[in-house]
mmCIF file of C-alpha atoms in Angstrom:
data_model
loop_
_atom_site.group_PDB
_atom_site.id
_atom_site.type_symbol
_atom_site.label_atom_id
_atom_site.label_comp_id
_atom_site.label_asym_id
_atom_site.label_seq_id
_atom_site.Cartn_x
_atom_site.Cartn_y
_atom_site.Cartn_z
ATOM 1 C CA UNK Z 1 17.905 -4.056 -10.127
ATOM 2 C CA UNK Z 2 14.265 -5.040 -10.564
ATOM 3 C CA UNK Z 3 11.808 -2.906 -8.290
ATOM 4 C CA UNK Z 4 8.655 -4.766 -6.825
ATOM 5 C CA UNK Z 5 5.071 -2.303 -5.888
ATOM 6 C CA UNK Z 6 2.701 -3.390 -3.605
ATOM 7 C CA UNK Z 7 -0.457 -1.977 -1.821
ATOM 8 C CA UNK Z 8 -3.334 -2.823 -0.180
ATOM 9 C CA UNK Z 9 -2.756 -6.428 1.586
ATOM 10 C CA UNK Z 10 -5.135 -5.213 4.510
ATOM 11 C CA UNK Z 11 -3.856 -7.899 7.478
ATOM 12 C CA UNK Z 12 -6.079 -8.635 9.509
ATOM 13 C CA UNK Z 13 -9.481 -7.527 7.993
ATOM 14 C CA UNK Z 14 -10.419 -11.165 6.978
ATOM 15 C CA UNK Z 15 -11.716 -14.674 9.073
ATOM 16 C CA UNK Z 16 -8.616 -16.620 10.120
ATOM 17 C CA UNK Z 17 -8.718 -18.661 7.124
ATOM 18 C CA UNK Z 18 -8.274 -15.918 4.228
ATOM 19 C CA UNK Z 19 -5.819 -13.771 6.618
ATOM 20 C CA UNK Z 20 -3.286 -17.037 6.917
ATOM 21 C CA UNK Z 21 -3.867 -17.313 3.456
ATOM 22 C CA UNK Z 22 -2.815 -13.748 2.436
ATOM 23 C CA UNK Z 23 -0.126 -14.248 5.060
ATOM 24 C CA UNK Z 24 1.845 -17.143 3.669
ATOM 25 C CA UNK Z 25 1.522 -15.922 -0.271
ATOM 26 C CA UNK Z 26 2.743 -12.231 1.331
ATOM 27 C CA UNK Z 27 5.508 -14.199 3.555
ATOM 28 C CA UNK Z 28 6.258 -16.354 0.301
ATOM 29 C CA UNK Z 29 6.617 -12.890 -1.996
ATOM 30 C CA UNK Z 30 9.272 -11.371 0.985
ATOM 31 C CA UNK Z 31 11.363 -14.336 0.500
ATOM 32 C CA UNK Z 32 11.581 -14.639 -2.958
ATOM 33 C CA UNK Z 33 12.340 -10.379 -3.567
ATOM 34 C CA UNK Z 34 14.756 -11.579 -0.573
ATOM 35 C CA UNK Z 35 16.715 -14.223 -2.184
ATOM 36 C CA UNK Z 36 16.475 -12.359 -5.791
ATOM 37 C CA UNK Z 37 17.468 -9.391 -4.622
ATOM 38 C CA UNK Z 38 14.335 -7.430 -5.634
ATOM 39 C CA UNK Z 39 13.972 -3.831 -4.293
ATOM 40 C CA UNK Z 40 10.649 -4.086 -2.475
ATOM 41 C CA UNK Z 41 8.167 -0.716 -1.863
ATOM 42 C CA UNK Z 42 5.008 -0.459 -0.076
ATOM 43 C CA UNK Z 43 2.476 2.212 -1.075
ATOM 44 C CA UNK Z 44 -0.301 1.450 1.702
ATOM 45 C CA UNK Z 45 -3.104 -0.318 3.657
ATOM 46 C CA UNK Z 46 -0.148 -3.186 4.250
ATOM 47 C CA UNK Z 47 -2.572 -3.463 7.343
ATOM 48 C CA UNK Z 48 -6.114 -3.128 8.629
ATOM 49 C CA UNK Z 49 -6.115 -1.723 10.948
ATOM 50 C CA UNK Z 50 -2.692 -0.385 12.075
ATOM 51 C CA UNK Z 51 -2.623 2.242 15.357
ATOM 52 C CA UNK Z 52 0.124 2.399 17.488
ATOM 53 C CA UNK Z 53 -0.169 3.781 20.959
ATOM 54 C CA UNK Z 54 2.322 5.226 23.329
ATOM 55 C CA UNK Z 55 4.623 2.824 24.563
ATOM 56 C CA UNK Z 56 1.933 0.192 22.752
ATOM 57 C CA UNK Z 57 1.615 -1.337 19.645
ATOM 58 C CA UNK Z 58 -0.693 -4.318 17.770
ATOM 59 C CA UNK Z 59 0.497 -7.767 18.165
ATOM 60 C CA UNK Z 60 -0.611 -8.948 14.797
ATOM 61 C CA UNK Z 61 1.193 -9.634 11.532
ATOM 62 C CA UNK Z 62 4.412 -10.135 13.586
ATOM 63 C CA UNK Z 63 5.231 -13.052 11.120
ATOM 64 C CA UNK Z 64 4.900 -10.640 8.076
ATOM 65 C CA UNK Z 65 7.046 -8.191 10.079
ATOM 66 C CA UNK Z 66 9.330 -10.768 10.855
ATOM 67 C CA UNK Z 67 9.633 -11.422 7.208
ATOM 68 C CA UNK Z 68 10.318 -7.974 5.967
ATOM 69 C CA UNK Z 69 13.018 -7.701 8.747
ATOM 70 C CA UNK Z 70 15.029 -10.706 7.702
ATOM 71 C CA UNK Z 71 14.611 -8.779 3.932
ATOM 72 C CA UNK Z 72 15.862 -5.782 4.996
ATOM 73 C CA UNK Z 73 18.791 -7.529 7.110
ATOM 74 C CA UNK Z 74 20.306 -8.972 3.797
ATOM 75 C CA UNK Z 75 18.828 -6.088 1.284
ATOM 76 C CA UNK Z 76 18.182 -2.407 1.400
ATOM 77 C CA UNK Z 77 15.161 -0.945 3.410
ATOM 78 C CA UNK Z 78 11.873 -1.233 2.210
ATOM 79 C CA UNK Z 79 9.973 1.972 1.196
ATOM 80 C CA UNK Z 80 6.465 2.405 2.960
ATOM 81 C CA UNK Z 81 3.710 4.708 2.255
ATOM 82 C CA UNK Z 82 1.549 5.152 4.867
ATOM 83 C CA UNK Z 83 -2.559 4.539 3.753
ATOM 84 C CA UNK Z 84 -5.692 5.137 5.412
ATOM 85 C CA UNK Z 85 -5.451 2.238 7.042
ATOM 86 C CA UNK Z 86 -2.134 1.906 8.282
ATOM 87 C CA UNK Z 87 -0.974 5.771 9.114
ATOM 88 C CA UNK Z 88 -1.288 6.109 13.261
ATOM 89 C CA UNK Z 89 2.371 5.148 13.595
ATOM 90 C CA UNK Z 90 4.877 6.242 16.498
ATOM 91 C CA UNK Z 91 8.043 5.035 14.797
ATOM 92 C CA UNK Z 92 7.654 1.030 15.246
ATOM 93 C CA UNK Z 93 7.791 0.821 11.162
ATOM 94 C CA UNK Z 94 11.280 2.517 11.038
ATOM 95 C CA UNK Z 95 12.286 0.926 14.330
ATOM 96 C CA UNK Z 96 12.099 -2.481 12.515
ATOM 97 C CA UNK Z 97 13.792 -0.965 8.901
ATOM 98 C CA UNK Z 98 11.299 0.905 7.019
ATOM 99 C CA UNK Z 99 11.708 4.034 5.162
ATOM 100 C CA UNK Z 100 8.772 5.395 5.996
ATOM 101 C CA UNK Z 101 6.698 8.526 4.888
ATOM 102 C CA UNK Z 102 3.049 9.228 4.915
ATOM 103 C CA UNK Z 103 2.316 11.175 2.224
ATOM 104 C CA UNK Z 104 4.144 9.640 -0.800
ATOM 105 C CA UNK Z 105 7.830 8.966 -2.515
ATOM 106 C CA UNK Z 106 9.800 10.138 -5.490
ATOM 107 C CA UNK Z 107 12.448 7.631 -7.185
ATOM 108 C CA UNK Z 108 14.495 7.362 -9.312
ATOM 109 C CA UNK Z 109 15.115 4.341 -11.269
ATOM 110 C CA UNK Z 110 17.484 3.911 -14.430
ATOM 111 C CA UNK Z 111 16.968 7.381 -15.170
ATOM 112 C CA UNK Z 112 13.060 7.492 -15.249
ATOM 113 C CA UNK Z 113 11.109 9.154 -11.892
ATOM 114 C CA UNK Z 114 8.859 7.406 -10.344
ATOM 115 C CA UNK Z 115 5.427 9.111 -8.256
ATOM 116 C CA UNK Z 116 4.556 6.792 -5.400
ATOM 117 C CA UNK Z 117 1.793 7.530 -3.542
ATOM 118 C CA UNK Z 118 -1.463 5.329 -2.035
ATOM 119 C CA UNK Z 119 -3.999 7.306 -3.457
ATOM 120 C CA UNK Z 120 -6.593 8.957 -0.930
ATOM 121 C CA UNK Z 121 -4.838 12.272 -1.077
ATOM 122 C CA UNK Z 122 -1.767 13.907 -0.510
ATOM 123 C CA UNK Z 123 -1.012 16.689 1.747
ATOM 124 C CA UNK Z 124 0.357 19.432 -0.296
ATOM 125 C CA UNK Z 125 -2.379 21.630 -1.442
ATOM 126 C CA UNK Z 126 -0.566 22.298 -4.789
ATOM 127 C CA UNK Z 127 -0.899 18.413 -5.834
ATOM 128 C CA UNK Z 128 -4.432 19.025 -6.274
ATOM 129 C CA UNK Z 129 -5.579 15.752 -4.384
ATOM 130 C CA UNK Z 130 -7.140 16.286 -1.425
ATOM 131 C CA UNK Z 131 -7.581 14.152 0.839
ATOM 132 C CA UNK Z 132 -11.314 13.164 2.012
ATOM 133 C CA UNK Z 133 -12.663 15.418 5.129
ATOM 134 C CA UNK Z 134 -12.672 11.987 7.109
ATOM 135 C CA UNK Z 135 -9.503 10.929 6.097
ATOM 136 C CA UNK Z 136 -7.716 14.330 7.118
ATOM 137 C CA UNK Z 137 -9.984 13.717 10.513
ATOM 138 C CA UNK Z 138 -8.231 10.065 10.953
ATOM 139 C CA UNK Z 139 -4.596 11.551 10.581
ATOM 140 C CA UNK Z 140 -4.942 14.777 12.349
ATOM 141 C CA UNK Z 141 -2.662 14.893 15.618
ATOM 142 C CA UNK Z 142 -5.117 16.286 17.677
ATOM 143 C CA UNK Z 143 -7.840 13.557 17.203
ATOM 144 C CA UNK Z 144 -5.338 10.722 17.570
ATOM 145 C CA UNK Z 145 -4.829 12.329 20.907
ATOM 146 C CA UNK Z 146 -8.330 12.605 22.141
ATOM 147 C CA UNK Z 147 -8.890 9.247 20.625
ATOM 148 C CA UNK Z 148 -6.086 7.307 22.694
ATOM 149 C CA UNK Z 149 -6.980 8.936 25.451
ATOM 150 C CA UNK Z 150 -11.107 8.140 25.916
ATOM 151 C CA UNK Z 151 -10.469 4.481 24.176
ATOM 152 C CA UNK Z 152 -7.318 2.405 25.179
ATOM 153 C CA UNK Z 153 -5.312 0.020 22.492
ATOM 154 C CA UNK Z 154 -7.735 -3.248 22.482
ATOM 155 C CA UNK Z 155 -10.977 -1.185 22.445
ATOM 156 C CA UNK Z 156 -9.189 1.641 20.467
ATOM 157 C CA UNK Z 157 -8.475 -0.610 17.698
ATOM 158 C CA UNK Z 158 -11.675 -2.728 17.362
ATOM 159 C CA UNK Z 159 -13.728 0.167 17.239
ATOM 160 C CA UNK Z 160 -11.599 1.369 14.418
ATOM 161 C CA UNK Z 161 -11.971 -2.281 12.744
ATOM 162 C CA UNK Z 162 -15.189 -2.468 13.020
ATOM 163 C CA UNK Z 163 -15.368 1.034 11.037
ATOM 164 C CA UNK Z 164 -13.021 0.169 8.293
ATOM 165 C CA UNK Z 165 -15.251 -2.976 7.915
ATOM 166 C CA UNK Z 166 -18.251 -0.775 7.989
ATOM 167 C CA UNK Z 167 -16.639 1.824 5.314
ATOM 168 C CA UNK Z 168 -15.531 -1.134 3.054
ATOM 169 C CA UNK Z 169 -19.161 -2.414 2.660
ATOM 170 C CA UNK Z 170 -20.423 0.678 1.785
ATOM 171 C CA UNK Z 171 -17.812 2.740 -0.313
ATOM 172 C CA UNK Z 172 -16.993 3.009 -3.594
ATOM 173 C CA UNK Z 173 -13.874 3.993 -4.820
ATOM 174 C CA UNK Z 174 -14.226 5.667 -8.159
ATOM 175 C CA UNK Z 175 -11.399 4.723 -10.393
ATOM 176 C CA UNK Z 176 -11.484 8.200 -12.943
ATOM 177 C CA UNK Z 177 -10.833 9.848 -9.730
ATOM 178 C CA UNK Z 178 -7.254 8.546 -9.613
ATOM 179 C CA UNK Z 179 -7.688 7.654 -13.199
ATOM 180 C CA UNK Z 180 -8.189 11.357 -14.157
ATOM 181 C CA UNK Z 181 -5.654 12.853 -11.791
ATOM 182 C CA UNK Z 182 -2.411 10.839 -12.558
ATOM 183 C CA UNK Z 183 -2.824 11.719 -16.695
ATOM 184 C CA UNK Z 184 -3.204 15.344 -15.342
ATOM 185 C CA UNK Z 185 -0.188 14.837 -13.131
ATOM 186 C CA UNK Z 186 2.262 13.054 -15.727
ATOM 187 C CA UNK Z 187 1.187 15.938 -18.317
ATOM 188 C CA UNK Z 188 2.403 18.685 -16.625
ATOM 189 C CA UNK Z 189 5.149 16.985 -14.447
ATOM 190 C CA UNK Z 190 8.430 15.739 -16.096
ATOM 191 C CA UNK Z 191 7.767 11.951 -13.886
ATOM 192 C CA UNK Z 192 7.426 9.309 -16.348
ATOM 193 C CA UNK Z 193 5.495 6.941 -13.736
ATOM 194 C CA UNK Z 194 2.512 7.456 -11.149
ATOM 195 C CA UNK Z 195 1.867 4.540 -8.886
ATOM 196 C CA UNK Z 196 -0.955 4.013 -6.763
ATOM 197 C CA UNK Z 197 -3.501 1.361 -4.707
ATOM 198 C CA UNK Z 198 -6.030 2.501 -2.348
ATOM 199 C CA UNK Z 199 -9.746 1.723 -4.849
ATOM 200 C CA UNK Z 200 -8.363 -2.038 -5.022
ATOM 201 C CA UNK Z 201 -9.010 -1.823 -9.138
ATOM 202 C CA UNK Z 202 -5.773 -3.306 -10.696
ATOM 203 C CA UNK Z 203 -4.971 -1.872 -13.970
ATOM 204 C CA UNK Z 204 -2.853 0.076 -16.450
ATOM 205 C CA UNK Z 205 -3.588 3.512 -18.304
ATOM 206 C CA UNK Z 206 -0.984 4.606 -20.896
ATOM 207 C CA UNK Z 207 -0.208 8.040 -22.608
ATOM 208 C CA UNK Z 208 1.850 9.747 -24.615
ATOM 209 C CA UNK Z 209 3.775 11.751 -21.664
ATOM 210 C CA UNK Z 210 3.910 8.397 -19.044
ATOM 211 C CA UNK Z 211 2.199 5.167 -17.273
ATOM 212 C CA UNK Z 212 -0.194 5.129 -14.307
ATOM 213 C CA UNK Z 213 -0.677 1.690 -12.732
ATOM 214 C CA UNK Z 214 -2.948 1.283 -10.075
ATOM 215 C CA UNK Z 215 -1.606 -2.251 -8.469
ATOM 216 C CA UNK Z 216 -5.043 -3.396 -7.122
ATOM 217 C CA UNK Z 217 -5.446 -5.529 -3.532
ATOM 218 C CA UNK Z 218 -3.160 -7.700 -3.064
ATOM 219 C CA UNK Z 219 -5.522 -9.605 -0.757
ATOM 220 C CA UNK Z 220 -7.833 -10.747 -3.840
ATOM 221 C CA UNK Z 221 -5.827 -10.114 -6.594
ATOM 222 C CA UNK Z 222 -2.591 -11.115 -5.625
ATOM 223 C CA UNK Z 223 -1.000 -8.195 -8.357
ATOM 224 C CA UNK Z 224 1.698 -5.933 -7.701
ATOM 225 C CA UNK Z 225 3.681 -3.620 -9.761
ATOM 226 C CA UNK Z 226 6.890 -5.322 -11.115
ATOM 227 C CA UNK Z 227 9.269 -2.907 -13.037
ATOM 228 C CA UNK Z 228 11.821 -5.488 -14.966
ATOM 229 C CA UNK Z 229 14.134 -4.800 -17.861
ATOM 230 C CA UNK Z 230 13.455 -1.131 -18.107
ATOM 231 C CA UNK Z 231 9.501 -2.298 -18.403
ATOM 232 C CA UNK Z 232 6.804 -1.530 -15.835
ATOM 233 C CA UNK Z 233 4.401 -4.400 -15.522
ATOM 234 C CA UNK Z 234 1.486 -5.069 -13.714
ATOM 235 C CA UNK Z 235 1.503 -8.733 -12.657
ATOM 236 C CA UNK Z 236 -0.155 -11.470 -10.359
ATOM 237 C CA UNK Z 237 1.977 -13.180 -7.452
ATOM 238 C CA UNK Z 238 1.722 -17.018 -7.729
ATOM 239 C CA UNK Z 239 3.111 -18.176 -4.289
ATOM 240 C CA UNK Z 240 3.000 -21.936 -5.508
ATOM 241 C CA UNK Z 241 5.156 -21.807 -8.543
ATOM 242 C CA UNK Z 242 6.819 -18.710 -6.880
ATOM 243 C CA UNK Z 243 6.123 -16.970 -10.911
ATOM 244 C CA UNK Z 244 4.919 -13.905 -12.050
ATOM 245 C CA UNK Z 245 2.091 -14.198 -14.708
ATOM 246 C CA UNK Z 246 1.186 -11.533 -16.594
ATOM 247 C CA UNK Z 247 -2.376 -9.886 -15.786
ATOM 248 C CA UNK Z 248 -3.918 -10.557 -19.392
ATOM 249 C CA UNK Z 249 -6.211 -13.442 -19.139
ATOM 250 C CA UNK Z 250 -6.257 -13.451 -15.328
ATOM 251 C CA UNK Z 251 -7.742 -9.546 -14.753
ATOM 252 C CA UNK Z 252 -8.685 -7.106 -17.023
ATOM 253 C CA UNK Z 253 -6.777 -4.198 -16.556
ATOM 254 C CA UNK Z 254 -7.709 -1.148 -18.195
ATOM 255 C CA UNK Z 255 -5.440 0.002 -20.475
ATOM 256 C CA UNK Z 256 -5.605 2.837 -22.857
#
């Protein structure tokens, strides 16, 4: 079975324009894995921004919902990784199919394990990736609370837009963080993979003791991780000729 990665599609961040855009090449990607009978997984930021409220929840990117339902109805459920974008959920993901966790997944495929995470930090102290003070601020229980409570959902979320939109213009996301990190990881871990998003900088670092493949945005770059005939590839989506191209010549991945 080939395995599809994908992170970082941010819905709803962009004018009307881009976001149909990203919409139909997304909805176009769902239905081909659908019909080819590729294993789909989600490591993050599939929205921006995504909070759920009691007994309330956003009522955009019901088509790309819609599309991932209809998957899961005729495959097997689609692994999601919760980002920093996309992590105040109250169950609506798994409602709908979704195998959902918010800190990160370990597979196995064909023998070889696979470390699937988004990349701004992970929760267990002993990974030794920390998650930023503002991050652990955004997903701490008692905040959400206090935060639903003084704002509710429309003004709740638009505030939290208009952050993320504020955050995106000024951050940088540097990519020897994860870079530095994952070859760490892989050396003194028996996984043979590491896959990330989250600092939207596609590309590929090889060693000796395993791959790390950051799959980029899907919202510019249109790559995702595709692992085919035993072979982990990082690729760009053509929604068009519904093809795969190979990164070389369209990005510049790092590779090393």
């Amino acid at each position: 079975m080939d395995h599809l990665f994908l992170s970082d599609v941010h819905l709803g961040a962009f004018n009307d324009q881009t976001d149909r855009e990203v919409r139909h090449d997304l909805a176009e990607l769902i239905r081909y894995c659908s019909d080819k009978g590729i294993k789909m997984h989600i490591h993050g930021d599939l929205f921006d921004y995504w909070m759920e409220y009691p007994n309330w929840r956003p009522d955009f990117g019901k088509e790309i919902l819609a599309c991932f339902k209809d998957y899961m109805k005729k495959n097997s459920a689609v692994n999601y990784v919760t980002g920093n974008h996309d992590n105040w959920t109250k169950g609506y993901f798994e409602e709908i199919g979704f195998n959902v966790s918010n800190d990160f997944f370990d597979l196995s495929i064909d023998g070889k394990r696979f470390f699937i995470h988004h990349g701004d930090g992970l929760s267990d102290p002993d990974l030794e990736l920390p998650r930023p003070p503002m991050h652990r601020l955004l997903r701490n229980k008692i905040f959400v609370k206090l935060y639903q409570r003084l704002l509710p959902p429309k003004a709740g979320i638009h505030t939290m837009k208009a952050f993320s939109n504020y955050s995106k213009r000024r951050a940088y996301c540097d990519p020897t963080v994860l870079n530095k990190w994952s070859e760490d990881f892989l050396k003194s871990s028996d996984y043979d993979y590491v896959i990330s998003g989250h600092d939207h900088q596609p590309r590929v670092r090889t060693f000796n003791y395993g791959t790390y493949m950051n799959t980029g945005t899907f919202f510019e770059h249109r790559t995702v991780g595709l692992y085919t005939d035993n072979e982990l590839q990082l690729v760009v989506w053509d929604a068009e000729e519904k093809t795969f191209e190979p990164c070389n010549g369209r990005l510049e991945p790092i590779i090393s």
